[in-house]
Amino acid sequence: MTVRVLLADDHTLVRSGVRRILEAEPGLEVVAEASDGAEAVELTRSVRPDLAVLDVSMPRLTGLQAAREISRRVPGVRTLILSMHDNEQYFFAALKAGASGYVLKSAADEDLVEACHAAMRGEPFLYAGVTSTLVGDFLERMRRGDSAPRAVLTPREEEVIKLIAEGHTSRQIAAELVISHKTVERHRANILTKLGMRDRTEMTRYAIRAGLVEP
Amino acid sequence: MPLFWRVCLINGAVFLLGTLALALSPATVSAQPLLSELVVLLLGLTVIVLLNGALLRTVLRPLDRLTAVTGQIDLRHPGLRLDEDGSGPARPLVRGFNAMLERLELERSTSTARALRAQEAERQRIAQELHDEVGQSLTAVLLGLRHAMDSAPEPVRAELDELRGTTRASLEEVRRIAQRLRPGDLTDLGLISALAGLARATSARNGPRVRRRLPTSVPDLPSATELVIYRVAQEALTNVVRHARAESVDLGLTLSDGRLVLRVVDDGVGIPRGAMGAGIQGMLERARMVGGVLDVRAREDRRGGSGTEVRLSLPLPRRAEP
Ligand SMILES: Nc1ncnc2c1ncn2[C@@H]1O[C@H](COP(=O)(O)OP(=O)(O)OP(=O)(O)O)[C@@H](O)[C@H]1O
Ligand SMILES: [Mg+2]
C-alpha cells in the first residue's frame, strides 16, 4: 500500500528536491504540493493525503500553525515538520502542535524517508540532537538521584545511551561499537521505551516534567 | 543679577570703602612718604585685597566646582547633576549647565536607541536572507546530491558523498550564523521557549549547568522588549561562559509588583569592581532603551561563595483598563 504524501515548502527548489527523494522510495507517493501553510491546510482537506510534510517557516501559516490546524480539522492525517532549527524547543512545539516528527533539513537527505515510515507506524521521529538532549537529561537526573531508575538497562544499552547522550549519531555509534546500524536503532527504540519516552505523548510529558519545556 | 555686575559691584563697594577710609580718617601721605605712612598704606591695601578676595570667592567658587564636575562628566553614566541651590550667585550658570546635560543625555540615549534598532533590523534582514536564500538553496543541493548518488556509478558516488558532507556542514554553519544574528525561536515560539533554548545551548557548549527558573507564561510584551530581555540574557550567559569559571548558573524570570525581572546569577569568580566592556555597555544601553534598569555586581553569599549577578528590571506595560 503506498503512502500518499502532501508536500509544503515555500521554496520551489527544496520542494522538488524533497519530492525526488520521496518518489525514489517505493511505497511513497507525492500527491500534492503547497507553497504556504494555508494552502497546505486547504489541500489536506480536499486531497486527504496520509501524511503531510510541512516546512516550519512558511508564509501565511507557519508549519507549526498548519500542523495544528490539520490535526484539529483533518485528524486522520499525520504530519511531519521539516526545519532548519536544531533546537529541541521547536521539536516539542511540533509535538504539541500534533506533529508525529521533526526532521532537520541538514539531515533530510538521510532522515526524511525513515521519518515518513516512522510517522506512518505512529512512532515519533526524533532527530539525533533531541534524543541526546532527552537522554542526557535523564542520565543527569539519575546521577543526582532525582529520578529512580525506572527500568534496568542491559550493559549494551548502557553503552549506547552514553554515546547517544554525547551526541553521536546512530551511524557513529554503530561504527564505535562495531554493530550494525539497524541494531543501534533497535537499542535506541528499546531504551526510549524503557525510559518512558515511547511515543509522542509520553515524550512530551517527560520533557515537561523534566522542565525541558513549558507545559 | 548677572555675574559681571556682581563682580563690579563688589569691587566698587570695596574701593568705596577704601576711599572713604582714606578721606575720613586723619591719615595723610606726604610727598616724601614716611616709613610709618607706608606701613599704614600697606595695611590698608592688605585689608582691601583680603576683603575683595573673600567677597569674590563666594561668587566664583561655584564656577570652580562647575569646572571640576565638567571633567567628570561621562555620558555613559548619566544622572550626575550640580547642586543648584548651594551655588549662590552662579546659580543661573549651574542651571544652564544642568539643562545642557539633560539634553545631551536625552540626545545620546535616543541616538543609541536608534543605532541599536537599526542594527537589529539589519541583522534581521541578513539572517532572513541567509535563512531563506542560502539555507534553502543548500538544502536543495543536499537533497539533489542524495538523489544523484543513488543512480551514480561507484567512483563518482564516493565523491558525491563527500560533497554531501560538505554541504551539510555549510548548511549547519549558515543556520548557526542566522540564529546568532537573529533568534528565530523568539518570534516563532515566544520569550520563554527562546530563553529555555538559550539555557540549553549554553549548557551544551561545555558551559556550566544552567538552571532555569522560568514562569510558564508572561504577559504580552512589545517585541522590542522581548528582544532586549533575550539579548541581555544572551550576553550575560556568554560572559559567564567566558569569564566566570562557574559550575552553575541560574537563569530566572519573575513577575512582581508590575515589574518583570530577569536574573542571571553564577557561582564563579565574581566580576571585578567597575569592569566594563562593550558587552556590559550594550546591556546597559539596551535596558535603558526600553525603560529598564540593569545592575551588574559581584555577590557574596552567606557561605563565603562568590559569583556575579546580572539583574534587569523592566516595568510591565500597563494593561488597558477594561
Ligand atoms: N560573570 C562574570 N564573572 C566574572 N567576570 C565577569 C563576568 N562578566 C563580566 N566579567 C568581567 O567584566 C569584563 C567586562 O565584560 P564585558 O561583557 O563588558 O566585556 P567582554 O566580555 O570582555 O567583551 P565583549 O565586548 O565581547 O562582551 C570582562 O572582561 C570580565 O573580566
Ligand atoms: Mg562580554
PDB file of C-alpha atoms in Angstrom, chain A residues 11-192:
ATOM      1  CA  HIS A  11      10.966  27.241  -1.653  1.00  0.00           C
ATOM      2  CA  THR A  12      10.419  25.555  -5.025  1.00  0.00           C
ATOM      3  CA  LEU A  13      13.886  24.053  -5.252  1.00  0.00           C
ATOM      4  CA  VAL A  14      13.598  22.436  -1.847  1.00  0.00           C
ATOM      5  CA  ARG A  15      10.163  21.113  -2.703  1.00  0.00           C
ATOM      6  CA  SER A  16      11.346  19.448  -5.857  1.00  0.00           C
ATOM      7  CA  GLY A  17      14.393  18.085  -4.026  1.00  0.00           C
ATOM      8  CA  VAL A  18      12.218  16.554  -1.343  1.00  0.00           C
ATOM      9  CA  ARG A  19       9.844  15.242  -3.941  1.00  0.00           C
ATOM     10  CA  ARG A  20      12.601  13.433  -5.795  1.00  0.00           C
ATOM     11  CA  ILE A  21      13.865  11.824  -2.594  1.00  0.00           C
ATOM     12  CA  LEU A  22      10.419  10.631  -1.583  1.00  0.00           C
ATOM     13  CA  GLU A  23       9.455   9.375  -5.027  1.00  0.00           C
ATOM     14  CA  ALA A  24      12.650   7.374  -5.301  1.00  0.00           C
ATOM     15  CA  GLU A  25      11.366   5.365  -2.340  1.00  0.00           C
ATOM     16  CA  PRO A  26       8.918   2.628  -3.189  1.00  0.00           C
ATOM     17  CA  GLY A  27       5.768   2.944  -1.129  1.00  0.00           C
ATOM     18  CA  LEU A  28       5.781   6.759  -1.008  1.00  0.00           C
ATOM     19  CA  GLU A  29       3.974   8.937  -3.492  1.00  0.00           C
ATOM     20  CA  VAL A  30       3.726  12.745  -3.514  1.00  0.00           C
ATOM     21  CA  VAL A  31       0.133  13.614  -4.393  1.00  0.00           C
ATOM     22  CA  ALA A  32       0.085  17.353  -3.786  1.00  0.00           C
ATOM     23  CA  GLU A  33       2.383  20.330  -3.281  1.00  0.00           C
ATOM     24  CA  ALA A  34       1.672  23.559  -1.454  1.00  0.00           C
ATOM     25  CA  SER A  35       3.774  26.703  -1.252  1.00  0.00           C
ATOM     26  CA  ASP A  36       2.424  28.109   2.019  1.00  0.00           C
ATOM     27  CA  GLY A  37       0.787  26.951   5.213  1.00  0.00           C
ATOM     28  CA  ALA A  38      -2.736  27.986   4.419  1.00  0.00           C
ATOM     29  CA  GLU A  39      -2.635  26.253   1.058  1.00  0.00           C
ATOM     30  CA  ALA A  40      -1.288  23.151   2.792  1.00  0.00           C
ATOM     31  CA  VAL A  41      -4.304  23.073   5.108  1.00  0.00           C
ATOM     32  CA  GLU A  42      -6.709  23.615   2.195  1.00  0.00           C
ATOM     33  CA  LEU A  43      -5.126  20.879   0.119  1.00  0.00           C
ATOM     34  CA  THR A  44      -5.026  18.492   3.047  1.00  0.00           C
ATOM     35  CA  ARG A  45      -8.764  18.885   3.444  1.00  0.00           C
ATOM     36  CA  SER A  46      -9.510  18.329  -0.224  1.00  0.00           C
ATOM     37  CA  VAL A  47      -6.884  15.751  -1.173  1.00  0.00           C
ATOM     38  CA  ARG A  48      -6.815  13.799   2.113  1.00  0.00           C
ATOM     39  CA  PRO A  49      -3.218  12.539   1.983  1.00  0.00           C
ATOM     40  CA  ASP A  50      -1.943  10.036   4.546  1.00  0.00           C
ATOM     41  CA  LEU A  51       0.948  12.273   5.521  1.00  0.00           C
ATOM     42  CA  ALA A  52       1.711  15.990   5.254  1.00  0.00           C
ATOM     43  CA  VAL A  53       5.345  17.103   5.240  1.00  0.00           C
ATOM     44  CA  LEU A  54       5.456  20.767   6.307  1.00  0.00           C
ATOM     45  CA  ASP A  55       8.303  23.238   6.230  1.00  0.00           C
ATOM     46  CA  VAL A  56       8.440  25.032   9.579  1.00  0.00           C
ATOM     47  CA  SER A  57       8.746  28.559   8.208  1.00  0.00           C
ATOM     48  CA  MET A  58       6.206  29.330   5.529  1.00  0.00           C
ATOM     49  CA  PRO A  59       4.200  32.443   4.751  1.00  0.00           C
ATOM     50  CA  ARG A  60       0.529  32.832   5.708  1.00  0.00           C
ATOM     51  CA  LEU A  61       0.579  29.949   8.204  1.00  0.00           C
ATOM     52  CA  THR A  62       3.823  28.593   9.616  1.00  0.00           C
ATOM     53  CA  GLY A  63       4.427  24.868   9.531  1.00  0.00           C
ATOM     54  CA  LEU A  64       3.570  24.616  13.230  1.00  0.00           C
ATOM     55  CA  GLN A  65       0.301  26.507  12.808  1.00  0.00           C
ATOM     56  CA  ALA A  66      -0.576  24.411   9.773  1.00  0.00           C
ATOM     57  CA  ALA A  67       0.139  21.197  11.700  1.00  0.00           C
ATOM     58  CA  ARG A  68      -2.150  22.385  14.500  1.00  0.00           C
ATOM     59  CA  GLU A  69      -4.919  23.207  12.019  1.00  0.00           C
ATOM     60  CA  ILE A  70      -4.539  19.873  10.270  1.00  0.00           C
ATOM     61  CA  SER A  71      -4.601  17.816  13.455  1.00  0.00           C
ATOM     62  CA  ARG A  72      -7.726  19.716  14.517  1.00  0.00           C
ATOM     63  CA  ARG A  73      -9.616  19.735  11.283  1.00  0.00           C
ATOM     64  CA  VAL A  74      -8.395  16.604   9.498  1.00  0.00           C
ATOM     65  CA  PRO A  75      -7.377  14.378  12.420  1.00  0.00           C
ATOM     66  CA  GLY A  76      -6.617  11.255  10.368  1.00  0.00           C
ATOM     67  CA  VAL A  77      -3.684  12.885   8.600  1.00  0.00           C
ATOM     68  CA  ARG A  78      -0.220  12.513  10.108  1.00  0.00           C
ATOM     69  CA  THR A  79       2.187  15.421   9.880  1.00  0.00           C
ATOM     70  CA  LEU A  80       5.959  15.791   9.789  1.00  0.00           C
ATOM     71  CA  ILE A  81       7.793  19.077  10.341  1.00  0.00           C
ATOM     72  CA  LEU A  82      10.805  19.872   8.212  1.00  0.00           C
ATOM     73  CA  SER A  83      13.021  22.506   9.793  1.00  0.00           C
ATOM     74  CA  MET A  84      16.294  24.389   9.777  1.00  0.00           C
ATOM     75  CA  HIS A  85      16.303  24.770  13.552  1.00  0.00           C
ATOM     76  CA  ASP A  86      18.404  22.357  15.560  1.00  0.00           C
ATOM     77  CA  ASN A  87      16.625  23.289  18.774  1.00  0.00           C
ATOM     78  CA  GLU A  88      14.618  20.958  20.962  1.00  0.00           C
ATOM     79  CA  GLN A  89      12.129  23.723  21.742  1.00  0.00           C
ATOM     80  CA  TYR A  90      10.945  23.610  18.140  1.00  0.00           C
ATOM     81  CA  PHE A  91      10.749  19.862  18.339  1.00  0.00           C
ATOM     82  CA  PHE A  92       8.471  19.941  21.381  1.00  0.00           C
ATOM     83  CA  ALA A  93       6.439  22.740  19.847  1.00  0.00           C
ATOM     84  CA  ALA A  94       5.974  20.447  16.845  1.00  0.00           C
ATOM     85  CA  LEU A  95       4.832  17.559  19.039  1.00  0.00           C
ATOM     86  CA  LYS A  96       2.443  19.853  20.854  1.00  0.00           C
ATOM     87  CA  ALA A  97       1.064  21.018  17.532  1.00  0.00           C
ATOM     88  CA  GLY A  98       0.227  17.393  16.835  1.00  0.00           C
ATOM     89  CA  ALA A  99       3.093  16.518  14.508  1.00  0.00           C
ATOM     90  CA  SER A 100       4.491  13.000  14.504  1.00  0.00           C
ATOM     91  CA  GLY A 101       8.043  14.005  13.883  1.00  0.00           C
ATOM     92  CA  TYR A 102      10.619  16.665  13.287  1.00  0.00           C
ATOM     93  CA  VAL A 103      13.287  16.387  10.613  1.00  0.00           C
ATOM     94  CA  LEU A 104      16.263  18.697  10.300  1.00  0.00           C
ATOM     95  CA  LYS A 105      16.892  19.980   6.811  1.00  0.00           C
ATOM     96  CA  SER A 106      20.592  19.405   7.244  1.00  0.00           C
ATOM     97  CA  ALA A 107      19.834  15.717   7.779  1.00  0.00           C
ATOM     98  CA  ALA A 108      16.811  15.479   5.500  1.00  0.00           C
ATOM     99  CA  ASP A 109      18.682  13.522   2.853  1.00  0.00           C
ATOM    100  CA  GLU A 110      19.182  10.696   5.342  1.00  0.00           C
ATOM    101  CA  ASP A 111      16.314  11.022   7.785  1.00  0.00           C
ATOM    102  CA  LEU A 112      13.297  12.059   5.780  1.00  0.00           C
ATOM    103  CA  VAL A 113      12.327   8.682   4.344  1.00  0.00           C
ATOM    104  CA  GLU A 114      12.835   6.992   7.683  1.00  0.00           C
ATOM    105  CA  ALA A 115      10.761   9.683   9.393  1.00  0.00           C
ATOM    106  CA  CYS A 116       7.898   9.146   6.940  1.00  0.00           C
ATOM    107  CA  HIS A 117       7.827   5.448   7.729  1.00  0.00           C
ATOM    108  CA  ALA A 118       8.038   6.098  11.473  1.00  0.00           C
ATOM    109  CA  ALA A 119       5.172   8.561  11.262  1.00  0.00           C
ATOM    110  CA  MET A 120       3.024   6.022   9.466  1.00  0.00           C
ATOM    111  CA  ARG A 121       3.809   3.446  12.160  1.00  0.00           C
ATOM    112  CA  GLY A 122       2.653   6.014  14.711  1.00  0.00           C
ATOM    113  CA  GLU A 123       6.089   6.442  16.287  1.00  0.00           C
ATOM    114  CA  PRO A 124       7.643   9.837  16.913  1.00  0.00           C
ATOM    115  CA  PHE A 125      10.670  10.589  14.822  1.00  0.00           C
ATOM    116  CA  LEU A 126      13.482  12.012  16.897  1.00  0.00           C
ATOM    117  CA  TYR A 127      16.455  13.603  15.288  1.00  0.00           C
ATOM    118  CA  ALA A 128      19.822  12.904  16.875  1.00  0.00           C
ATOM    119  CA  GLY A 129      20.077  16.211  18.744  1.00  0.00           C
ATOM    120  CA  VAL A 130      16.776  15.765  20.538  1.00  0.00           C
ATOM    121  CA  THR A 131      17.465  12.200  21.556  1.00  0.00           C
ATOM    122  CA  SER A 132      20.749  13.208  23.075  1.00  0.00           C
ATOM    123  CA  THR A 133      19.085  16.101  24.909  1.00  0.00           C
ATOM    124  CA  LEU A 134      16.415  13.875  26.396  1.00  0.00           C
ATOM    125  CA  VAL A 135      18.703  11.004  27.233  1.00  0.00           C
ATOM    126  CA  GLY A 136      21.407  13.327  28.551  1.00  0.00           C
ATOM    127  CA  ASP A 137      18.913  14.990  30.816  1.00  0.00           C
ATOM    128  CA  PHE A 138      17.696  11.627  32.027  1.00  0.00           C
ATOM    129  CA  LEU A 139      21.238  10.484  32.871  1.00  0.00           C
ATOM    130  CA  GLU A 140      21.934  13.747  34.675  1.00  0.00           C
ATOM    131  CA  ARG A 141      18.804  13.398  36.785  1.00  0.00           C
ATOM    132  CA  MET A 142      19.623   9.813  37.591  1.00  0.00           C
ATOM    133  CA  ARG A 143      23.102  10.817  38.744  1.00  0.00           C
ATOM    134  CA  ARG A 144      21.656  13.493  41.001  1.00  0.00           C
ATOM    135  CA  GLY A 145      19.195  10.942  42.303  1.00  0.00           C
ATOM    136  CA  ASP A 146      16.173  12.975  41.238  1.00  0.00           C
ATOM    137  CA  SER A 147      14.546  10.116  39.493  1.00  0.00           C
ATOM    138  CA  ALA A 148      14.915   6.487  40.405  1.00  0.00           C
ATOM    139  CA  PRO A 149      15.962   4.317  37.522  1.00  0.00           C
ATOM    140  CA  ARG A 150      12.681   3.236  36.054  1.00  0.00           C
ATOM    141  CA  ALA A 151      13.997   0.234  34.290  1.00  0.00           C
ATOM    142  CA  VAL A 152      17.131  -1.829  34.205  1.00  0.00           C
ATOM    143  CA  LEU A 153      19.122  -1.293  31.062  1.00  0.00           C
ATOM    144  CA  THR A 154      21.333  -4.039  29.693  1.00  0.00           C
ATOM    145  CA  PRO A 155      25.062  -3.321  29.656  1.00  0.00           C
ATOM    146  CA  ARG A 156      24.887  -2.874  25.894  1.00  0.00           C
ATOM    147  CA  GLU A 157      22.064  -0.396  26.250  1.00  0.00           C
ATOM    148  CA  GLU A 158      24.089   1.476  28.879  1.00  0.00           C
ATOM    149  CA  GLU A 159      26.878   1.835  26.361  1.00  0.00           C
ATOM    150  CA  VAL A 160      24.501   3.033  23.678  1.00  0.00           C
ATOM    151  CA  ILE A 161      22.731   5.506  25.964  1.00  0.00           C
ATOM    152  CA  LYS A 162      26.025   7.157  26.934  1.00  0.00           C
ATOM    153  CA  LEU A 163      27.018   7.602  23.318  1.00  0.00           C
ATOM    154  CA  ILE A 164      23.603   8.982  22.466  1.00  0.00           C
ATOM    155  CA  ALA A 165      23.861  11.466  25.309  1.00  0.00           C
ATOM    156  CA  GLU A 166      27.221  12.608  23.986  1.00  0.00           C
ATOM    157  CA  GLY A 167      25.509  13.492  20.746  1.00  0.00           C
ATOM    158  CA  HIS A 168      26.751  10.707  18.496  1.00  0.00           C
ATOM    159  CA  THR A 169      24.580   9.698  15.574  1.00  0.00           C
ATOM    160  CA  SER A 170      23.359   6.141  15.139  1.00  0.00           C
ATOM    161  CA  ARG A 171      25.872   5.659  12.373  1.00  0.00           C
ATOM    162  CA  GLN A 172      28.781   6.767  14.551  1.00  0.00           C
ATOM    163  CA  ILE A 173      27.576   4.573  17.403  1.00  0.00           C
ATOM    164  CA  ALA A 174      27.359   1.614  15.052  1.00  0.00           C
ATOM    165  CA  ALA A 175      30.946   2.199  13.968  1.00  0.00           C
ATOM    166  CA  GLU A 176      32.151   2.691  17.548  1.00  0.00           C
ATOM    167  CA  LEU A 177      30.562  -0.472  18.930  1.00  0.00           C
ATOM    168  CA  VAL A 178      31.084  -2.487  15.742  1.00  0.00           C
ATOM    169  CA  ILE A 179      27.448  -3.382  15.377  1.00  0.00           C
ATOM    170  CA  SER A 180      25.015  -2.706  12.574  1.00  0.00           C
ATOM    171  CA  HIS A 181      23.085   0.489  12.147  1.00  0.00           C
ATOM    172  CA  LYS A 182      19.851  -1.480  12.463  1.00  0.00           C
ATOM    173  CA  THR A 183      20.927  -2.904  15.810  1.00  0.00           C
ATOM    174  CA  VAL A 184      21.711   0.551  17.135  1.00  0.00           C
ATOM    175  CA  GLU A 185      18.282   1.721  16.049  1.00  0.00           C
ATOM    176  CA  ARG A 186      16.719  -1.219  17.875  1.00  0.00           C
ATOM    177  CA  HIS A 187      18.663  -0.432  21.057  1.00  0.00           C
ATOM    178  CA  ARG A 188      17.625   3.179  20.773  1.00  0.00           C
ATOM    179  CA  ALA A 189      13.962   2.268  20.469  1.00  0.00           C
ATOM    180  CA  ASN A 190      14.222  -0.135  23.428  1.00  0.00           C
ATOM    181  CA  ILE A 191      15.958   2.444  25.595  1.00  0.00           C
ATOM    182  CA  LEU A 192      13.358   5.097  24.882  1.00  0.00           C
TER     183      LEU A 192
END
